[in-house]
Coordinates of C-alpha atoms and ligand atoms in Angstrom, one line a residue:
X1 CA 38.4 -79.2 -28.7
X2 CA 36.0 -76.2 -28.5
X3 CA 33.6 -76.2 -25.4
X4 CA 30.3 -75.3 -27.1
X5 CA 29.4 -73.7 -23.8
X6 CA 31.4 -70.7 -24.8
X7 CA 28.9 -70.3 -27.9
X8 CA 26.1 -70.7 -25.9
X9 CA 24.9 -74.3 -25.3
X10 CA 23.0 -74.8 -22.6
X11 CA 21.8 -78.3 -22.3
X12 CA 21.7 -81.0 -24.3
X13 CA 19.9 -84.4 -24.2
X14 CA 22.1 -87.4 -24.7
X15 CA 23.4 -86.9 -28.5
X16 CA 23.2 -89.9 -30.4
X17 CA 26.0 -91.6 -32.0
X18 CA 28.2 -90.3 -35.2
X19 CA 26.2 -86.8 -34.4
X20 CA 28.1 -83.8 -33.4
X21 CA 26.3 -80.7 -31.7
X22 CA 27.1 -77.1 -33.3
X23 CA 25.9 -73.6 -33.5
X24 CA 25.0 -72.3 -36.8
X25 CA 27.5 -69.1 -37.5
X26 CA 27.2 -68.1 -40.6
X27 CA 24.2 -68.9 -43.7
X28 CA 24.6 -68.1 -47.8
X29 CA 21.5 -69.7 -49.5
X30 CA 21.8 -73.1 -48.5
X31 CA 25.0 -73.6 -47.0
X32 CA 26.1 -73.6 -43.3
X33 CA 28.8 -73.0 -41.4
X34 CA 28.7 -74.6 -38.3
X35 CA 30.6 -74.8 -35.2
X36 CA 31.3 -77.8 -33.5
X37 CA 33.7 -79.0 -30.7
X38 CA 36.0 -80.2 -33.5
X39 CA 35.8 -76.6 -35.1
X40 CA 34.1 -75.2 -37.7
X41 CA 32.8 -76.6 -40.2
X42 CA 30.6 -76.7 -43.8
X43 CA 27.4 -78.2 -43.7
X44 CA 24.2 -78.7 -46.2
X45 CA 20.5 -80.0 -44.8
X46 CA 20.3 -83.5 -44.9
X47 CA 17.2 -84.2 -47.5
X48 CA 14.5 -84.4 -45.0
X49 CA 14.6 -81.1 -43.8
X50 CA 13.6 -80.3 -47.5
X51 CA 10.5 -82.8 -47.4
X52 CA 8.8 -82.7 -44.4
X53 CA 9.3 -79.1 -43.6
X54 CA 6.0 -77.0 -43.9
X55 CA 7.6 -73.6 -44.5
X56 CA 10.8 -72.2 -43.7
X57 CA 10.5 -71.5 -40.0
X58 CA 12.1 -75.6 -39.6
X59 CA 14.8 -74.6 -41.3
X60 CA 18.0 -74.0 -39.4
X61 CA 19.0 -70.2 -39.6
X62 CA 22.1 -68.2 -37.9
X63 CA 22.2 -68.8 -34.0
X64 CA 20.7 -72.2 -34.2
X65 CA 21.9 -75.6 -32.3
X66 CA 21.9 -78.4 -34.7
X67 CA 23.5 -81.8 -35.1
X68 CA 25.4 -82.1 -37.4
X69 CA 26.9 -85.7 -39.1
X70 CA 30.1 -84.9 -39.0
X71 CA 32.0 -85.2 -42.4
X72 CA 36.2 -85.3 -42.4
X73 CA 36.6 -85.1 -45.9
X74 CA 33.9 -82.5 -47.6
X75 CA 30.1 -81.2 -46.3
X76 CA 28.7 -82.4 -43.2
X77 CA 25.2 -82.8 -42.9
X78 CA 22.4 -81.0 -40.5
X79 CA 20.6 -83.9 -39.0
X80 CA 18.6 -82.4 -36.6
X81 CA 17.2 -78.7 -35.0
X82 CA 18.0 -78.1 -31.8
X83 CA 14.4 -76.6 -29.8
X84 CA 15.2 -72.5 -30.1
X85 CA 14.7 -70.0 -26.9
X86 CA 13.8 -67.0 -28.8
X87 CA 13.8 -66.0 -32.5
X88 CA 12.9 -62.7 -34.8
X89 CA 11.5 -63.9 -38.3
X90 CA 10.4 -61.7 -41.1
X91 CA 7.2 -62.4 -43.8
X92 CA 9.2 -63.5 -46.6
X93 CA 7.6 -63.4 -50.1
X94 CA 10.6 -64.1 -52.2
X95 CA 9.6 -67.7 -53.1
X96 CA 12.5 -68.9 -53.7
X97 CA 11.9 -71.7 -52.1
X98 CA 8.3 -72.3 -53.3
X99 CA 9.3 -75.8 -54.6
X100 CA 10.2 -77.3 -51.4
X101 CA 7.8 -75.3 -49.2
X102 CA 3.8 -75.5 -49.6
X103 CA 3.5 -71.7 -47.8
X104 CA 6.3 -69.6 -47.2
X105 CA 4.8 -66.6 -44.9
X106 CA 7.6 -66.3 -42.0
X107 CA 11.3 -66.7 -42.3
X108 CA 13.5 -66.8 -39.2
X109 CA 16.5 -64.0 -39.2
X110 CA 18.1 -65.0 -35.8
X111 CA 18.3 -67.7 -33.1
X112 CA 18.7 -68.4 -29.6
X113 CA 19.8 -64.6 -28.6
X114 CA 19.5 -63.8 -25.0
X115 CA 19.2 -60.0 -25.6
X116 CA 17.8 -57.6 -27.7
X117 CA 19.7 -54.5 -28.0
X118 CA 16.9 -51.8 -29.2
X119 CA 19.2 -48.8 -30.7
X120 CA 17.6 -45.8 -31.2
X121 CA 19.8 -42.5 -31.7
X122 CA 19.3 -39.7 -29.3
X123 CA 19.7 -37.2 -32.4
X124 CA 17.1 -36.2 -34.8
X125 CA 14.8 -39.0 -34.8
X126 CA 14.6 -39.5 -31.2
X127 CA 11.0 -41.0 -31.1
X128 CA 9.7 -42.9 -27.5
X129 CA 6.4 -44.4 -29.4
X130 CA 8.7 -46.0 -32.0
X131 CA 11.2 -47.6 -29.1
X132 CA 8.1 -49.1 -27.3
X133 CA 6.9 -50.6 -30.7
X134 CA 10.5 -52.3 -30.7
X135 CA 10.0 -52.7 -27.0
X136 CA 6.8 -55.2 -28.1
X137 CA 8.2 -56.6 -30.8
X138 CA 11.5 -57.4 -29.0
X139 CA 9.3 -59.1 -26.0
X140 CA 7.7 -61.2 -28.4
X141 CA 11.0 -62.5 -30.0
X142 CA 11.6 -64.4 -26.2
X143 CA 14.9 -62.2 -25.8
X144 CA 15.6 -60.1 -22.8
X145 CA 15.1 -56.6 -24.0
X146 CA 17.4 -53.3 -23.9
X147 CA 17.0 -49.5 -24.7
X148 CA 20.1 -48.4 -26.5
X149 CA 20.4 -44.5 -27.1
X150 CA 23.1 -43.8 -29.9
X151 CA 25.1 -41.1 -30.4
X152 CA 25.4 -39.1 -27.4
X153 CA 28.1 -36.6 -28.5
X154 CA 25.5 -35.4 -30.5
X155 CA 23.3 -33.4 -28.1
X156 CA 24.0 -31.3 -25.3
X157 CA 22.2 -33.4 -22.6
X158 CA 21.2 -36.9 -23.2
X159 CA 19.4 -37.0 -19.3
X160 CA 16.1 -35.8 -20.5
X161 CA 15.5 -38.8 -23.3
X162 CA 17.3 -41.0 -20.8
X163 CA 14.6 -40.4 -18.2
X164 CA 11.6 -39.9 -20.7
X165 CA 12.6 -43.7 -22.0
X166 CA 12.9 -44.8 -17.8
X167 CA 9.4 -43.5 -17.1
X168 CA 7.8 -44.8 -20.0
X169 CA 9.6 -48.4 -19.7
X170 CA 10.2 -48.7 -16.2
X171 CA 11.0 -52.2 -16.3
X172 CA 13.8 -52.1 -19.2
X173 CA 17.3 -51.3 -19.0
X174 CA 18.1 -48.2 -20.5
X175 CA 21.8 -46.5 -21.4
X176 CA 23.2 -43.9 -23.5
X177 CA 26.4 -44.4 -25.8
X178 CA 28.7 -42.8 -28.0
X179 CA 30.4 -45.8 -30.3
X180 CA 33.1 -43.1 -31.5
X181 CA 34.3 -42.2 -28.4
X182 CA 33.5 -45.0 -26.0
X183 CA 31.7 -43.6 -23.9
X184 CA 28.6 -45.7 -22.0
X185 CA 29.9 -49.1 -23.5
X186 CA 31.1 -50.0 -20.3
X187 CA 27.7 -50.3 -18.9
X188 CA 26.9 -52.6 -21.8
X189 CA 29.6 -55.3 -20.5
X190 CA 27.0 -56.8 -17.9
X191 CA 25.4 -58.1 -21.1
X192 CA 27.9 -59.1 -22.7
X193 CA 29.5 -61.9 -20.6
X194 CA 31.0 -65.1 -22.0
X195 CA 28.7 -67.3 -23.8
X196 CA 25.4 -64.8 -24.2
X197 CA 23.8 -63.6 -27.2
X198 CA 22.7 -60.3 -28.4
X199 CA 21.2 -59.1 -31.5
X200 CA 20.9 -55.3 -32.5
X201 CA 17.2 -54.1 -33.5
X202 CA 17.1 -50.3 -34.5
X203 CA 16.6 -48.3 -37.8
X204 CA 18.9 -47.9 -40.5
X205 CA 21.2 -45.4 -39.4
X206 CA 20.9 -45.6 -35.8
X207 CA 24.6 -46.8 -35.4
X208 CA 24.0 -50.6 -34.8
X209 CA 27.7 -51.3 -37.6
X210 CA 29.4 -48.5 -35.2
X211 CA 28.5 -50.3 -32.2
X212 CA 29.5 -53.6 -33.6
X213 CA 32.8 -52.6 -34.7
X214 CA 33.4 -50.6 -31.4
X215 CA 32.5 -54.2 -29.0
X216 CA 34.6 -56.1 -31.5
X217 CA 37.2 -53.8 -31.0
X218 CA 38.0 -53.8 -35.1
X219 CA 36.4 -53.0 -38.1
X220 CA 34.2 -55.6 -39.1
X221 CA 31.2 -53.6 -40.5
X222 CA 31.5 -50.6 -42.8
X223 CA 29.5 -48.1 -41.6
X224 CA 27.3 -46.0 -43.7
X225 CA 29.4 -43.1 -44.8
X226 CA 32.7 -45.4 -45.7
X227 CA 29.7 -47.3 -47.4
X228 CA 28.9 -44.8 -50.2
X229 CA 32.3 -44.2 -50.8
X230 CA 33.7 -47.5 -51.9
X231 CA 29.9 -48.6 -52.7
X232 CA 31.3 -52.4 -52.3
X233 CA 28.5 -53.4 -49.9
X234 CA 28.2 -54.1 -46.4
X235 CA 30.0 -56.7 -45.4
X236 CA 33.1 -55.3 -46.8
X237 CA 35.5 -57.0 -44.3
X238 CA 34.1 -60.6 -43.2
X239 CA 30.9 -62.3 -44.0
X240 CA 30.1 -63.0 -40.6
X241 CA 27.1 -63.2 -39.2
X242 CA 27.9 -64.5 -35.8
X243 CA 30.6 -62.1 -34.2
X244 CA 32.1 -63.8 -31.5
X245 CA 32.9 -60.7 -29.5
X246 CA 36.6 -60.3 -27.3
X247 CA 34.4 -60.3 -24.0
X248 CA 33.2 -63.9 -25.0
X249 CA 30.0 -62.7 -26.0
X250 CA 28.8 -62.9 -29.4
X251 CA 26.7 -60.8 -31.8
X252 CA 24.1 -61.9 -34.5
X253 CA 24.2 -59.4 -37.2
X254 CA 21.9 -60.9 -40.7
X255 CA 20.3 -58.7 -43.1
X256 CA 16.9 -59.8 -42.4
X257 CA 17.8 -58.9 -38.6
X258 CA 18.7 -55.3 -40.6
X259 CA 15.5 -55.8 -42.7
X260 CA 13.4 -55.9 -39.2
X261 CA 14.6 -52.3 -38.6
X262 CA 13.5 -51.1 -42.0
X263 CA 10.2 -52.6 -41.3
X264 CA 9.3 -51.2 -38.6
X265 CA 10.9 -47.9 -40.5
X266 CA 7.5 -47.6 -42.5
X267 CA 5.7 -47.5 -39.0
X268 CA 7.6 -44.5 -37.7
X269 CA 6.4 -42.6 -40.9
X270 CA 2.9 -43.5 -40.6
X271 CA 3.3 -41.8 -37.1
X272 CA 5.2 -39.0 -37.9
X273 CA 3.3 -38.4 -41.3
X274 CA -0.3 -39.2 -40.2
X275 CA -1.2 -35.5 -41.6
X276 CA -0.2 -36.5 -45.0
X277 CA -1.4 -39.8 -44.5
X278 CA -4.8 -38.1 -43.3
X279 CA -5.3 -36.5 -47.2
X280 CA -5.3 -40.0 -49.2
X281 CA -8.3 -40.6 -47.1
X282 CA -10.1 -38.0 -49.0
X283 CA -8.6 -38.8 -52.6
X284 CA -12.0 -40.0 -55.1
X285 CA -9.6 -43.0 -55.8
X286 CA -8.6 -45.5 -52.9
X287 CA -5.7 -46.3 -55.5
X288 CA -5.1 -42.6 -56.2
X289 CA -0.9 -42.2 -56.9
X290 CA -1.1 -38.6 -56.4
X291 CA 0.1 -37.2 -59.6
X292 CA -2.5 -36.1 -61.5
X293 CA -5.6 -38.1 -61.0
X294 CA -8.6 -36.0 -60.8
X295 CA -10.1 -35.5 -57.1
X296 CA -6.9 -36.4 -56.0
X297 CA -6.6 -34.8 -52.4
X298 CA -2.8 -34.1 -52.3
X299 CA -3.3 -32.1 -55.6
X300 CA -5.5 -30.3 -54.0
X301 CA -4.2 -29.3 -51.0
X302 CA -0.7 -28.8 -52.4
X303 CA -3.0 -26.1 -54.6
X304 CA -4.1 -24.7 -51.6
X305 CA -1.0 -24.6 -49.7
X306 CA -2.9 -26.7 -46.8
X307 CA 0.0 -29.0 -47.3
X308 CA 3.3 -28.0 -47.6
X309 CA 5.3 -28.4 -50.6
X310 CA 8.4 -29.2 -48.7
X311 CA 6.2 -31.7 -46.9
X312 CA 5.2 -34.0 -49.0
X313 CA 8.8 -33.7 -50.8
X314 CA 9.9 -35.1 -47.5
X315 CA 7.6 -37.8 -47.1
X316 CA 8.2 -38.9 -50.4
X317 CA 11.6 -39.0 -49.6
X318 CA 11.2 -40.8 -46.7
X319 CA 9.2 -43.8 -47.9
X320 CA 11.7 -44.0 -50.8
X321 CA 14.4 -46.4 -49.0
X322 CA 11.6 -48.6 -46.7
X323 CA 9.8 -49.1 -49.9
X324 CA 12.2 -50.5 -51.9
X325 CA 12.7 -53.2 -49.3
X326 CA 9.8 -54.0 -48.8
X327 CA 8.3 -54.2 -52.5
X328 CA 10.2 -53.3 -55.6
X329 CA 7.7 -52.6 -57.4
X330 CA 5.7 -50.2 -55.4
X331 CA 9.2 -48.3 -54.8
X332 CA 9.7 -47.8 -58.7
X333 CA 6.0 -46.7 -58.8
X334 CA 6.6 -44.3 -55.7
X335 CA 10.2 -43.2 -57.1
X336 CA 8.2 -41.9 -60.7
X337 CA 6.1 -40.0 -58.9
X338 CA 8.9 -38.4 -56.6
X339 CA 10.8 -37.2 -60.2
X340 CA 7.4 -36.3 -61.8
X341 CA 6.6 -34.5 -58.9
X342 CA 9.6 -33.0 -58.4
X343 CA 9.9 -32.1 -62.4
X344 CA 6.9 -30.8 -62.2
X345 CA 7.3 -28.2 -58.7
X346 CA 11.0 -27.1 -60.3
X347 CA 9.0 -25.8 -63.7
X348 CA 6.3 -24.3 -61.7
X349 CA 9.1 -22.5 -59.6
X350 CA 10.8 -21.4 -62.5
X351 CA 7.2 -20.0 -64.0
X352 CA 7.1 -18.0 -60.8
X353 CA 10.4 -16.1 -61.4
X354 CA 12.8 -18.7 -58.9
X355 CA 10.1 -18.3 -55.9
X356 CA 8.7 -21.6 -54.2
X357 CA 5.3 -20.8 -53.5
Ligands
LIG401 N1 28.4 -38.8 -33.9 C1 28.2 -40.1 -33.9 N2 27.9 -40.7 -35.0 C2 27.7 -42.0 -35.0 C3 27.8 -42.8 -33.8 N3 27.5 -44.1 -34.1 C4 27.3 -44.1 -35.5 N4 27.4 -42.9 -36.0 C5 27.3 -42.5 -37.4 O1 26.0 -42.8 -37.9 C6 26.0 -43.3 -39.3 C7 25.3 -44.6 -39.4 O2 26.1 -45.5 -38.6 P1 26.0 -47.1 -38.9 O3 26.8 -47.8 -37.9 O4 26.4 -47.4 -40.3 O5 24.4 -47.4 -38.8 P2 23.6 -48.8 -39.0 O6 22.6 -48.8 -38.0 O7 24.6 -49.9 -39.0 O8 23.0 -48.5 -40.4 P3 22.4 -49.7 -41.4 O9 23.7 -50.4 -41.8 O10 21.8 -48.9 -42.6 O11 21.5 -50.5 -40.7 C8 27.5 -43.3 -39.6 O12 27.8 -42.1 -40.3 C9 28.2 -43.3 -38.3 O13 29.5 -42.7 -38.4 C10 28.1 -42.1 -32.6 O14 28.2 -42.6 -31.5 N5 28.3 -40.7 -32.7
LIG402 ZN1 -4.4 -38.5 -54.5

């Protein structure tokens, strides 16, 4: 028998008989693996869920409590949704599901965490205004919010962003890590205590895999540079998607939890790009793709050298990855420009004898 205490059940009302309570683990499409006290087990949504529900936000996701009907010999079947204590959804426009679903404007990436882990890495990109956006959207999700700084072994002195993030969040836990070396993680074990919850919310990049493999004490998460190499995708070990951790905490780790960070990505390039930004103001055409419209603004400046080549080869850059989430379209549009662009500077450079102007 497995005490669903240990995965996080709280309360629970009388349970009503031949139903089994259980913690959604794991989600492909629309099958579940749930545990119960009798183990784990498959599950499918009993029909209901499909005609009644208004959009996808009643549908059981990872981290959720259900009942299940418990079946011995193939799927059992989600009966019921347990009431959730905090959640992160996403705007989904995929559709799929726009036969059993009237409107389908929020999906829900994660259940019933008790903390938010907001990873942010203390080198490069080391950005305050983006961690309080996080901060907000974290406080919203009903989970118990943490600063994270990654990487630590990567600067000389991590004290200064430590106490820039204490004085501009005073009431938020704040610690510095290294996920190679160990060091900080300790601090993190008051979190992670038998039974509690945590998901990771952070950029792409920021180390939330590393950090994952290093509480799990295994590899369960290929990180980005073993990524490219064997290019088999993430999840190149387990399919998981609830980590039960060896401290008896667990981890939620979904894509759209992984989407939320790229998000919020296109955020920290309006900030950090608002002078390019500031130029499509000035374009003749609000829908001006900056390649060789005339009165385009970029053009112009470009010209001019206002605006730096390098610059705006950057910002391209950087929209690339967080617009191909996002929209698949407007990345290929984007990505055309980018190599016209590009094309276009390397002949110019090659007119002027090899020199970048
Ligand atoms: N030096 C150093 N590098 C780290 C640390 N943690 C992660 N990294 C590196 O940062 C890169 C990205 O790490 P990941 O763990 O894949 O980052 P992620 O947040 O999971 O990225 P996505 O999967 O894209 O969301 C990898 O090259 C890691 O080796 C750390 O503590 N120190
Ligand atoms: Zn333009």
């Amino acid at each position: 028998m497995i005490d669903l205490k240990a995965y996080g059940l709280t309360e629970i009302n009388e349970i009503p008989d031949g139903l089994l309570a259980g913690r959604v683990t794991e989600l492909r499409r629309e099958r579940f693996t749930v545990m119960t006290e009798r183990g784990e087990v498959n599950a499918v949504l009993k029909g209901a869920f499909y005609h009644t529900a208004e959009t996808r936000v009643d549908f059981p996701c990872v981290g959720d409590f259900v009942l299940v009907r418990y079946n011995e010999s193939g799927d059992s079947l989600i009966d019921t949704l347990l009431p959730r204590r905090s959640k992160f959804s996403r705007a989904d426009y995929s559709g799929h599901a726009a036969g059993f679903a009237k409107t389908i404007l929020e999906q829900v990436v994660a259940t019933n965490f008790d903390y938010v882990f907001i990873l942010s890495s203390l080198n490069l990109d080391f950005n305050v205004t983006r961690i309080m956006r996080y901060l907000t959207q974290a406080r919203q999700s009903g989970g118990q919010p943490v600063v994270i700084l990654t990487k630590a072994d990567l600067v000389d002195d991590y004290t200064l962003p430590l106490a820039e993030v204490a004085q501009s969040m005073p009431d938020v836990p704040v610690h510095a890590i290294c996920s190679h070396t160990g060091m900080g993680l300790n601090e993190l074990e008051a979190y992670l205590t038998p039974g509690k919850t945590v998901v990771f919310l952070g950029m792409s990049g920021v180390g939330k895999s590393s950090l994952l493999n290093a509480l799990m004490e295994q590899d369960v998460m290929a990180v980005q540079a073993i990524r490219e190499i064997d290019s088999r995708g993430r999840h190149t070990t387990t399919h998981r998607q609830l980590f039960m951790l060896p401290s008896g905490a667990m981890v939620i780790d979904t894509p759209g939890m992984r989407e939320l960070g790229l998000f919020d990505a296109d955020e920290g390039i309006r900030i950090g790009f608002a002078d390019v930004e500031e130029w499509f103001t000035q374009c003749r055409f609000t829908d001006c793709r900056h390649q060789s419209e005339p009165g385009c603004a970029i053009l112009a400046a470009l010209a001019k050298g206002s605006l730096s080549h390098e610059r705006w080869e950057r910002y391209l850059s950087q929209q690339n990855e967080n617009r191909f989430v996002q929209d698949k379209t407007s990345y290929l549009i984007e990505k055309n420009a980018r190599n016209k662009y590009t094309a276009m500077w390397s002949k110019q450079t090659r007119k002027n004898g090899g020199h970048k102007r």
